[in-house]
C-alpha positions as MATLAB code, in Angstrom:
seq = 'MKGVSWSLIIGVTIGVVIGVLLAIIAVLCISFHKRRQQIGSSSARRASMIPIRANGFDNCSEVSGSTNRPDSPRVADEERGSSLFLEGPKRKNAVSVSGIPKYSYKDLQKATSNFTTLIGQGAFGSVYNAHLSTGEILAVKVLANNSKQGEKEFQTEVLLLGRLHHRNLVNLVGYCAEKGQHILLYVYMTNGSLASHLYVGWEEIVDSRLDGAFDVDELNDIAAVAYKCVSKVSRKRPSMRDVVQALSRVVKESQIRKHHRKSPSDVQSSASEHRREESIDSASDFADV';
ca = [
     -10.235  115.888   -7.443;
     -11.009  117.475   -4.127;
     -11.881  114.274   -2.725;
      -8.362  112.882   -3.836;
      -6.723  115.507   -2.139;
      -8.071  115.275    1.147;
      -8.040  111.843    1.358;
      -4.261  111.997    0.404;
      -4.027  114.751    3.319;
      -5.888  112.562    5.941;
      -3.668  109.570    4.400;
      -0.622  111.210    5.365;
      -1.614  113.083    8.265;
      -2.146  109.873   10.293;
       1.113  108.160    8.852;
       3.250  110.727   10.162;
       1.343  110.463   13.790;
       1.723  106.912   13.833;
       5.539  107.433   12.610;
       5.984  109.951   15.569;
       4.134  107.357   18.008;
       6.657  104.479   16.958;
       9.652  106.593   17.564;
       8.454  107.697   20.825;
       7.702  103.949   21.517;
      11.228  102.763   20.313;
      13.044  105.664   22.475;
      11.266  105.060   25.461;
      12.860  101.151   25.236;
      16.037  102.267   24.617;
      16.285  104.167   27.584;
      14.355  101.405   29.551;
      16.701   98.784   28.471;
      20.125  101.021   29.153;
      18.256  101.864   32.838;
      18.123   98.420   33.380;
      21.442   97.601   32.466;
      22.867  100.100   34.542;
      20.737   98.974   37.417;
      22.079   95.202   36.988;
      25.955   96.789   36.968;
      25.610   98.422   39.771;
      23.309   95.129   41.685;
      26.403   93.218   40.834;
      28.993   95.693   42.230;
      27.438   95.354   45.479;
      26.785   91.878   45.527;
      30.649   91.529   44.660;
      31.120   92.551   48.680;
      28.379   90.036   50.123;
      30.658   87.213   51.051;
      29.012   83.530   50.231;
      29.818   80.415   51.036;
      31.545   77.728   48.539;
      31.423   73.730   48.292;
      29.467   73.911   51.443;
      32.274   74.443   53.342;
      32.862   77.256   55.997;
      35.052   79.144   53.941;
      33.379   82.211   51.738;
      34.548   83.771   48.337;
      34.280   87.319   46.894;
      31.963   87.120   43.938;
      34.332   89.081   40.890;
      33.597   92.463   39.825;
      33.517   93.868   36.510;
      36.794   95.662   36.951;
      38.324   92.127   37.836;
      39.107   90.844   34.238;
      40.677   86.884   34.142;
      43.753   88.132   33.369;
      43.993   90.223   36.583;
      46.706   89.702   38.961;
      44.213   90.512   41.498;
      41.979   87.778   40.474;
      45.047   85.366   40.760;
      45.538   86.629   44.320;
      42.495   85.904   45.542;
      42.305   82.306   43.839;
      45.585   81.740   45.810;
      44.295   82.989   49.050;
      40.653   81.639   48.679;
      40.934   79.515   51.791;
      39.475   82.745   53.157;
      36.954   83.453   55.732;
      36.849   81.326   58.814;
      38.777   78.572   57.439;
      39.652   76.501   60.573;
      42.826   76.008   62.688;
      45.112   75.569   59.856;
      46.448   78.642   59.379;
      47.764   81.152   62.467;
      47.057   84.922   61.968;
      46.320   84.399   57.978;
      44.345   87.437   56.654;
      40.861   87.013   54.637;
      40.537   88.607   51.777;
      38.506   91.158   53.583;
      41.874   92.336   55.134;
      41.252   90.990   58.877;
      43.646   89.132   60.965;
      42.318   85.828   62.081;
      43.935   84.402   65.248;
      44.065   81.124   66.617;
      42.086   79.930   69.400;
      44.926   78.881   71.356;
      47.429   82.120   70.831;
      44.257   84.045   72.497;
      43.876   81.545   75.004;
      47.514   81.683   76.238;
      47.886   85.941   75.578;
      44.293   86.018   78.395;
      45.944   83.407   80.433;
      43.111   81.170   79.701;
      40.804   83.423   79.489;
      41.403   84.661   83.348;
      42.203   88.441   82.480;
      38.428   89.472   82.711;
      38.072   93.188   82.206;
      34.482   93.715   81.555;
      31.158   91.708   80.586;
      28.047   92.659   79.058;
      25.174   91.088   77.472;
      26.658   90.201   74.280;
      29.356   88.550   76.002;
      32.938   88.980   77.743;
      36.005   91.066   77.362;
      39.362   90.025   78.364;
      42.805   91.679   78.379;
      45.203   89.880   76.301;
      49.035   90.391   75.765;
      50.483   89.022   72.553;
      53.563   87.552   72.453;
      54.468   90.577   69.553;
      53.908   92.903   72.674;
      50.408   94.007   71.247;
      47.823   94.570   73.452;
      44.253   94.070   72.570;
      40.915   93.764   73.931;
      39.023   90.041   73.444;
      35.797   89.987   73.041;
      34.032   86.526   73.393;
      30.809   86.653   71.937;
      27.920   84.480   74.172;
      27.223   80.999   73.816;
      23.842   81.261   73.844;
      23.631   84.256   71.144;
      21.326   83.105   68.221;
      23.996   84.373   65.449;
      25.402   81.384   63.298;
      28.261   81.578   61.038;
      26.970   83.610   58.210;
      26.030   86.609   60.393;
      29.146   86.456   62.291;
      30.947   86.399   59.140;
      29.040   89.454   57.786;
      29.852   91.103   61.291;
      33.340   90.770   60.691;
      33.322   92.535   57.647;
      31.039   94.882   58.679;
      33.206   96.024   61.341;
      36.416   95.773   59.757;
      35.166   98.301   57.142;
      33.568  100.572   60.022;
      36.213  103.545   60.905;
      35.508  106.179   63.436;
      37.528  108.312   65.691;
      35.267  107.843   68.273;
      34.902  104.131   67.651;
      37.371  101.390   69.071;
      38.605   99.558   65.500;
      38.671   95.937   65.342;
      41.912   94.545   64.540;
      41.201   90.516   64.443;
      38.997   87.924   64.899;
      38.730   83.994   65.895;
      35.799   81.468   64.741;
      37.124   77.960   66.558;
      36.180   75.422   68.932;
      32.732   76.823   68.369;
      33.680   79.996   69.669;
      33.081   83.609   67.925;
      35.766   86.172   69.116;
      36.565   89.730   68.524;
      39.874   91.531   69.113;
      39.680   95.154   69.393;
      42.329   98.071   70.234;
      42.975   97.828   74.082;
      41.842  101.746   75.564;
      44.427  102.187   77.973;
      42.601  105.280   79.560;
      39.694  103.156   80.670;
      36.398  103.033   78.951;
      33.889  105.113   78.445;
      31.673  105.650   81.144;
      35.064  106.007   83.490;
      35.269  109.516   82.046;
      31.221  110.134   81.390;
      30.618  109.320   85.080;
      33.091  111.657   87.440;
      32.801  113.000   90.700;
      31.322  116.290   91.530;
      35.202  117.170   92.640;
      36.057  117.325   88.828;
      32.984  118.877   87.760;
      32.595  122.154   89.530;
      35.051  125.633   89.935;
      38.552  124.425   91.244;
      38.007  127.954   93.293;
      35.530  126.666   95.114;
      38.479  124.099   96.932;
      35.617  121.546   98.035;
      33.471  124.052   99.732;
      30.236  123.004   98.490;
      27.114  120.616   99.157;
      26.976  117.540   97.193;
      23.389  116.760   97.804;
      22.817  120.675   96.978;
      24.638  120.252   93.857;
      22.561  116.723   92.857;
      19.537  118.952   93.491;
      20.538  121.747   91.144;
      21.722  119.014   88.620;
      18.512  117.583   88.505;
      16.635  120.971   87.882;
      18.886  121.609   85.083;
      18.207  118.062   83.824;
      14.261  118.579   83.383;
      15.449  122.228   81.337;
      17.058  120.470   78.804;
      14.100  118.057   78.340;
      13.771  117.283   74.485;
      10.273  116.964   75.057;
       9.148  120.808   75.392;
       6.057  120.226   77.209;
       8.341  118.384   79.610;
      10.388  121.756   80.596;
       9.579  123.441   83.867;
       8.458  127.022   83.047;
      10.782  129.910   84.685;
       8.405  130.258   88.055;
       8.517  126.494   88.383;
      12.336  126.777   88.343;
      12.790  129.559   90.785;
      10.453  127.546   93.384;
      12.327  124.519   92.954;
      15.640  125.886   93.579;
      14.131  128.050   96.384;
      13.643  124.468   97.990;
      17.022  123.274   97.195;
      18.478  126.071   99.327;
      15.927  125.804  101.936;
      16.654  122.113  102.134;
      20.166  122.786  102.170;
      20.574  124.987  105.052;
      18.038  122.749  107.139;
      21.014  119.797  106.556;
      23.365  122.479  107.711;
      21.800  123.074  110.778;
      21.304  119.494  111.616;
      25.123  118.871  110.879;
      26.168  121.654  113.607;
      27.335  119.524  116.805;
      25.862  120.587  120.235;
      29.147  122.487  120.825;
      28.593  124.475  117.728;
      25.120  125.210  118.555;
      26.026  126.380  122.204;
      28.937  128.599  120.691;
      26.431  130.272  118.296;
      23.907  130.783  121.245;
      26.191  132.238  123.811;
      27.419  134.338  120.797;
      24.022  135.646  120.107;
      23.544  136.634  123.883;
      26.753  138.328  123.791;
      25.852  140.697  120.680;
      22.564  141.083  122.855;
      24.147  142.200  125.811;
      26.510  144.440  123.828;
      23.809  145.819  122.177;
      21.619  146.356  125.464;
      24.780  148.252  126.605;
      25.034  150.543  123.821;
      21.154  151.608  124.475;
      22.350  152.568  128.127;
      25.579  154.616  126.835;
      23.291  156.285  124.444;
      20.886  157.262  127.374;
];
């Protein structure tokens, strides 16, 4: 009887342990499956925003997300407007699915007087001032032809720039992709470039109460010392002793420059004034005696 009871206990225990293990495995499998489904759905949503080529043409379409059902009016609108992105010169100022207007090369050529209104040039292309027939003034950036950027990269760039909005960045308002040219249209900055605001003269920086009575070379030397003091690398910052010595050298060099800038008449007048003061002092000495 004892042997039977012990066998029963051992068998029940083993069965319970196996059951618990199977239950744990089942819970893990279910949670893992749900997690994979969530990752797949989020990947599908991200993929819905990536432009793809359709039928080998230069247009692209968005993959409809899970929220766009076949009976959705948004899907119908996108299907009607899916001549889409970079489609060729058939439509003027067409708006792609990304919401960025497309301008024709002919209109931009006219607005820039055949691309003669150059306002800037960089490594990535030239920028022109464009006066549109609507009265808008835009900055037209023609990307360099030697760029290795292809159609797909240009499409991605337009989509990303169209979504990028910041108070310190110029907004992208349109694009053009015709005649082998890649063109971006930005809001025109009427107050000049950022460099014109960053690089100003000392007249705009120094205290106006000085009324222009300052040495530009001395200010440049002091600014150079100050720039070293604010270096991001701590070991490159000078010690206080070095700063004092540097400022002392700046003052001495400034005095030397002022001395050399004096005209001969000024030097002669200062010498005569010095002699006159010496004579007055000597006369006062005799009076005291």
